[in-house]
C-alpha cells in the first residue's frame, strides 16, 4: 500500500488558521476573565462585617483555621 506524498501547507492556509485561532481565544476566555474580575472587585469593595456578625455566623473559627500562624 502506498501513501500519498507529503506536501507543505500553503502559507495562506497557515495564516488563516492562525488568525482564526488567535481571534477565538479572547472570545473563549473573556467570560472567565470578566467573571473573575467582577468577583475580585466585589470582594475588595464590600464593607467588612463586624466581629459579632462573624462570630454569630461561625466564621471566626473558620478564619482562625485558614489564617497563617505567626
Tab-separated table of N, CA and C in Angstrom:
chain	number	residue	atom	x	y	z
A	1	UNK	N	0.843	-1.177	0.000
A	1	UNK	CA	0.000	0.000	0.000
A	1	UNK	C	0.893	1.247	0.000
A	2	UNK	N	0.561	2.165	-0.821
A	2	UNK	CA	1.385	3.348	-0.995
A	2	UNK	C	0.694	4.561	-0.360
A	3	UNK	N	1.459	5.364	0.362
A	3	UNK	CA	0.885	6.571	0.983
A	3	UNK	C	1.042	7.750	0.026
A	4	UNK	N	0.172	8.732	0.153
A	4	UNK	CA	0.276	9.895	-0.733
A	4	UNK	C	1.505	10.732	-0.376
A	5	UNK	N	1.995	11.509	-1.284
A	5	UNK	CA	3.185	12.324	-0.990
A	5	UNK	C	2.853	13.436	0.020
A	6	UNK	N	3.820	13.696	0.881
A	6	UNK	CA	3.649	14.767	1.876
A	6	UNK	C	3.937	16.104	1.212
A	7	UNK	N	3.095	17.078	1.507
A	7	UNK	CA	3.267	18.417	0.946
A	7	UNK	C	3.195	19.449	2.051
A	8	UNK	N	3.907	20.525	1.871
A	8	UNK	CA	3.834	21.640	2.810
A	8	UNK	C	2.520	22.373	2.601
A	9	UNK	N	1.915	22.848	3.700
A	9	UNK	CA	0.682	23.615	3.535
A	9	UNK	C	0.982	24.972	2.898
A	10	UNK	N	-0.022	25.498	2.265
A	10	UNK	CA	0.119	26.815	1.643
A	10	UNK	C	0.251	27.874	2.739
A	11	UNK	N	1.113	28.860	2.559
A	11	UNK	CA	1.276	29.899	3.585
A	11	UNK	C	-0.037	30.606	3.922
A	12	UNK	N	-0.872	30.828	2.934
A	12	UNK	CA	-2.158	31.487	3.187
A	12	UNK	C	-3.031	30.637	4.097
A	13	UNK	N	-3.043	29.321	3.905
A	13	UNK	CA	-3.844	28.428	4.743
A	13	UNK	C	-3.336	28.441	6.186
A	14	UNK	N	-2.018	28.485	6.356
A	14	UNK	CA	-1.437	28.543	7.700
A	14	UNK	C	-1.819	29.852	8.378
A	15	UNK	N	-1.712	30.960	7.662
A	15	UNK	CA	-2.053	32.264	8.249
A	15	UNK	C	-3.533	32.360	8.596
A	16	UNK	N	-4.394	31.826	7.753
A	16	UNK	CA	-5.833	31.853	8.047
A	16	UNK	C	-6.135	31.023	9.286
A	17	UNK	N	-5.517	29.851	9.428
A	17	UNK	CA	-5.737	29.008	10.599
A	17	UNK	C	-5.217	29.689	11.868
A	18	UNK	N	-4.050	30.320	11.779
A	18	UNK	CA	-3.506	31.025	12.939
A	18	UNK	C	-4.382	32.213	13.322
A	19	UNK	N	-4.864	32.951	12.337
A	19	UNK	CA	-5.690	34.121	12.607
A	19	UNK	C	-7.009	33.719	13.268
A	20	UNK	N	-7.636	32.655	12.779
A	20	UNK	CA	-8.919	32.243	13.364
A	20	UNK	C	-8.727	31.732	14.790
A	21	UNK	N	-7.625	31.040	15.052
A	21	UNK	CA	-7.349	30.577	16.414
A	21	UNK	C	-7.044	31.755	17.345
A	22	UNK	N	-6.280	32.710	16.836
A	22	UNK	CA	-5.938	33.877	17.656
A	22	UNK	C	-7.165	34.727	17.958
A	23	UNK	N	-8.113	34.784	17.048
A	23	UNK	CA	-9.342	35.539	17.295
A	23	UNK	C	-10.290	34.801	18.234
A	24	UNK	N	-10.293	33.475	18.187
A	24	UNK	CA	-11.209	32.685	19.004
A	24	UNK	C	-10.786	32.645	20.469
A	25	UNK	N	-9.495	32.722	20.733
A	25	UNK	CA	-9.018	32.616	22.111
A	25	UNK	C	-9.580	33.700	23.032
A	26	UNK	N	-9.493	34.992	22.700
A	26	UNK	CA	-10.063	36.004	23.605
A	26	UNK	C	-11.572	35.855	23.780
A	27	UNK	N	-12.257	35.398	22.755
A	27	UNK	CA	-13.698	35.203	22.890
A	27	UNK	C	-14.020	34.109	23.884
A	28	UNK	N	-13.238	33.041	23.861
A	28	UNK	CA	-13.497	31.920	24.758
A	28	UNK	C	-13.141	32.244	26.202
A	29	UNK	N	-12.030	32.928	26.404
A	29	UNK	CA	-11.582	33.156	27.779
A	29	UNK	C	-12.099	34.459	28.378
A	30	UNK	N	-12.751	35.292	27.597
A	30	UNK	CA	-13.211	36.578	28.134
A	30	UNK	C	-14.272	36.396	29.212
A	31	UNK	N	-15.094	35.374	29.118
A	31	UNK	CA	-16.108	35.135	30.141
A	31	UNK	C	-15.456	34.860	31.487
A	32	UNK	N	-14.451	34.026	31.502
A	32	UNK	CA	-13.765	33.694	32.752
A	32	UNK	C	-13.034	34.912	33.301
A	33	UNK	N	-12.399	35.663	32.435
A	33	UNK	CA	-11.645	36.840	32.881
A	33	UNK	C	-12.588	37.890	33.467
A	34	UNK	N	-13.695	38.156	32.803
A	34	UNK	CA	-14.645	39.160	33.297
A	34	UNK	C	-15.290	38.690	34.602
A	35	UNK	N	-15.679	37.422	34.674
A	35	UNK	CA	-16.298	36.901	35.900
A	35	UNK	C	-15.331	36.971	37.069
A	36	UNK	N	-14.076	36.631	36.853
A	36	UNK	CA	-13.075	36.717	37.917
A	36	UNK	C	-12.858	38.166	38.342
A	37	UNK	N	-12.819	39.060	37.394
A	37	UNK	CA	-12.662	40.476	37.724
A	37	UNK	C	-13.820	41.013	38.541
A	38	UNK	N	-15.040	40.608	38.199
A	38	UNK	CA	-16.214	41.062	38.951
A	38	UNK	C	-16.182	40.513	40.374
A	39	UNK	N	-15.854	39.244	40.522
A	39	UNK	CA	-15.799	38.643	41.867
A	39	UNK	C	-14.726	39.320	42.705
A	40	UNK	N	-13.552	39.554	42.131
A	40	UNK	CA	-12.490	40.232	42.878
A	40	UNK	C	-12.884	41.662	43.244
A	41	UNK	N	-13.533	42.349	42.322
A	41	UNK	CA	-13.966	43.708	42.628
A	41	UNK	C	-14.968	43.716	43.777
A	42	UNK	N	-15.917	42.783	43.741
A	42	UNK	CA	-16.906	42.703	44.820
A	42	UNK	C	-16.240	42.395	46.153
A	43	UNK	N	-15.319	41.448	46.163
A	43	UNK	CA	-14.652	41.092	47.414
A	43	UNK	C	-13.810	42.233	47.963
A	44	UNK	N	-13.243	43.036	47.096
A	44	UNK	CA	-12.410	44.141	47.561
A	44	UNK	C	-13.225	45.358	47.990
A	45	UNK	N	-14.455	45.496	47.487
A	45	UNK	CA	-15.217	46.706	47.755
A	45	UNK	C	-16.391	46.527	48.698
A	46	UNK	N	-16.718	45.313	49.066
A	46	UNK	CA	-17.806	45.133	50.027
A	46	UNK	C	-17.323	45.562	51.405
A	47	UNK	N	-18.185	46.171	52.195
A	47	UNK	CA	-17.753	46.598	53.528
A	47	UNK	C	-17.524	45.381	54.433
A	48	UNK	N	-16.511	45.455	55.280
A	48	UNK	CA	-16.252	44.332	56.185
A	48	UNK	C	-17.348	44.225	57.246
A	49	UNK	N	-17.560	43.035	57.727
A	49	UNK	CA	-18.574	42.810	58.752
A	49	UNK	C	-17.966	43.000	60.129
A	50	UNK	N	-18.834	43.252	61.092
A	50	UNK	CA	-18.384	43.407	62.471
A	50	UNK	C	-17.984	42.047	63.032
A	51	UNK	N	-17.168	42.056	64.083
A	51	UNK	CA	-16.711	40.803	64.693
A	51	UNK	C	-17.875	40.004	65.258
A	52	UNK	N	-18.892	40.698	65.785
A	52	UNK	CA	-20.040	39.996	66.349
A	52	UNK	C	-20.800	39.238	65.262
A	53	UNK	N	-20.923	39.828	64.089
A	53	UNK	CA	-21.607	39.142	62.991
A	53	UNK	C	-20.819	37.933	62.520
A	54	UNK	N	-19.497	38.035	62.488
A	54	UNK	CA	-18.673	36.908	62.052
A	54	UNK	C	-18.725	35.761	63.050
A	55	UNK	N	-18.673	36.091	64.341
A	55	UNK	CA	-18.722	35.023	65.339
A	55	UNK	C	-20.107	34.392	65.397
A	56	UNK	N	-21.155	35.171	65.148
A	56	UNK	CA	-22.505	34.607	65.134
A	56	UNK	C	-22.683	33.660	63.950
A	57	UNK	N	-22.005	33.932	62.859
A	57	UNK	CA	-22.104	33.073	61.678
A	57	UNK	C	-21.139	31.895	61.759
A	58	UNK	N	-20.254	31.872	62.736
A	58	UNK	CA	-19.298	30.784	62.873
A	58	UNK	C	-18.086	30.942	61.986
A	59	UNK	N	-17.898	32.113	61.422
A	59	UNK	CA	-16.773	32.330	60.523
A	59	UNK	C	-15.488	32.700	61.250
A	60	UNK	N	-15.583	33.067	62.518
A	60	UNK	CA	-14.367	33.409	63.244
A	60	UNK	C	-13.503	32.171	63.474
A	61	UNK	N	-14.116	31.031	63.750
A	61	UNK	CA	-13.327	29.804	63.922
A	61	UNK	C	-12.781	29.328	62.591
A	62	UNK	N	-13.546	29.505	61.536
A	62	UNK	CA	-13.098	29.098	60.210
A	62	UNK	C	-11.901	29.951	59.762
A	63	UNK	N	-11.945	31.226	60.052
A	63	UNK	CA	-10.838	32.089	59.643
A	63	UNK	C	-9.590	31.812	60.459
A	64	UNK	N	-9.723	31.379	61.709
A	64	UNK	CA	-8.537	31.055	62.505
A	64	UNK	C	-7.861	29.791	61.993
A	65	UNK	N	-8.627	28.904	61.379
A	65	UNK	CA	-8.038	27.698	60.810
A	65	UNK	C	-7.244	28.045	59.558
A	66	UNK	N	-7.754	28.941	58.737
A	66	UNK	CA	-7.113	29.289	57.473
A	66	UNK	C	-5.982	30.300	57.616
A	67	UNK	N	-6.009	31.104	58.662
A	67	UNK	CA	-5.008	32.163	58.783
A	67	UNK	C	-3.635	31.558	59.114
A	68	UNK	N	-2.579	32.189	58.626
A	68	UNK	CA	-1.236	31.679	58.911
A	68	UNK	C	-0.877	31.912	60.375
A	69	UNK	N	-0.135	30.998	60.914
A	69	UNK	CA	0.300	31.105	62.320
A	69	UNK	C	1.507	32.026	62.387
A	70	UNK	N	1.487	32.921	63.350
A	70	UNK	CA	2.600	33.855	63.492
A	70	UNK	C	3.578	33.364	64.518
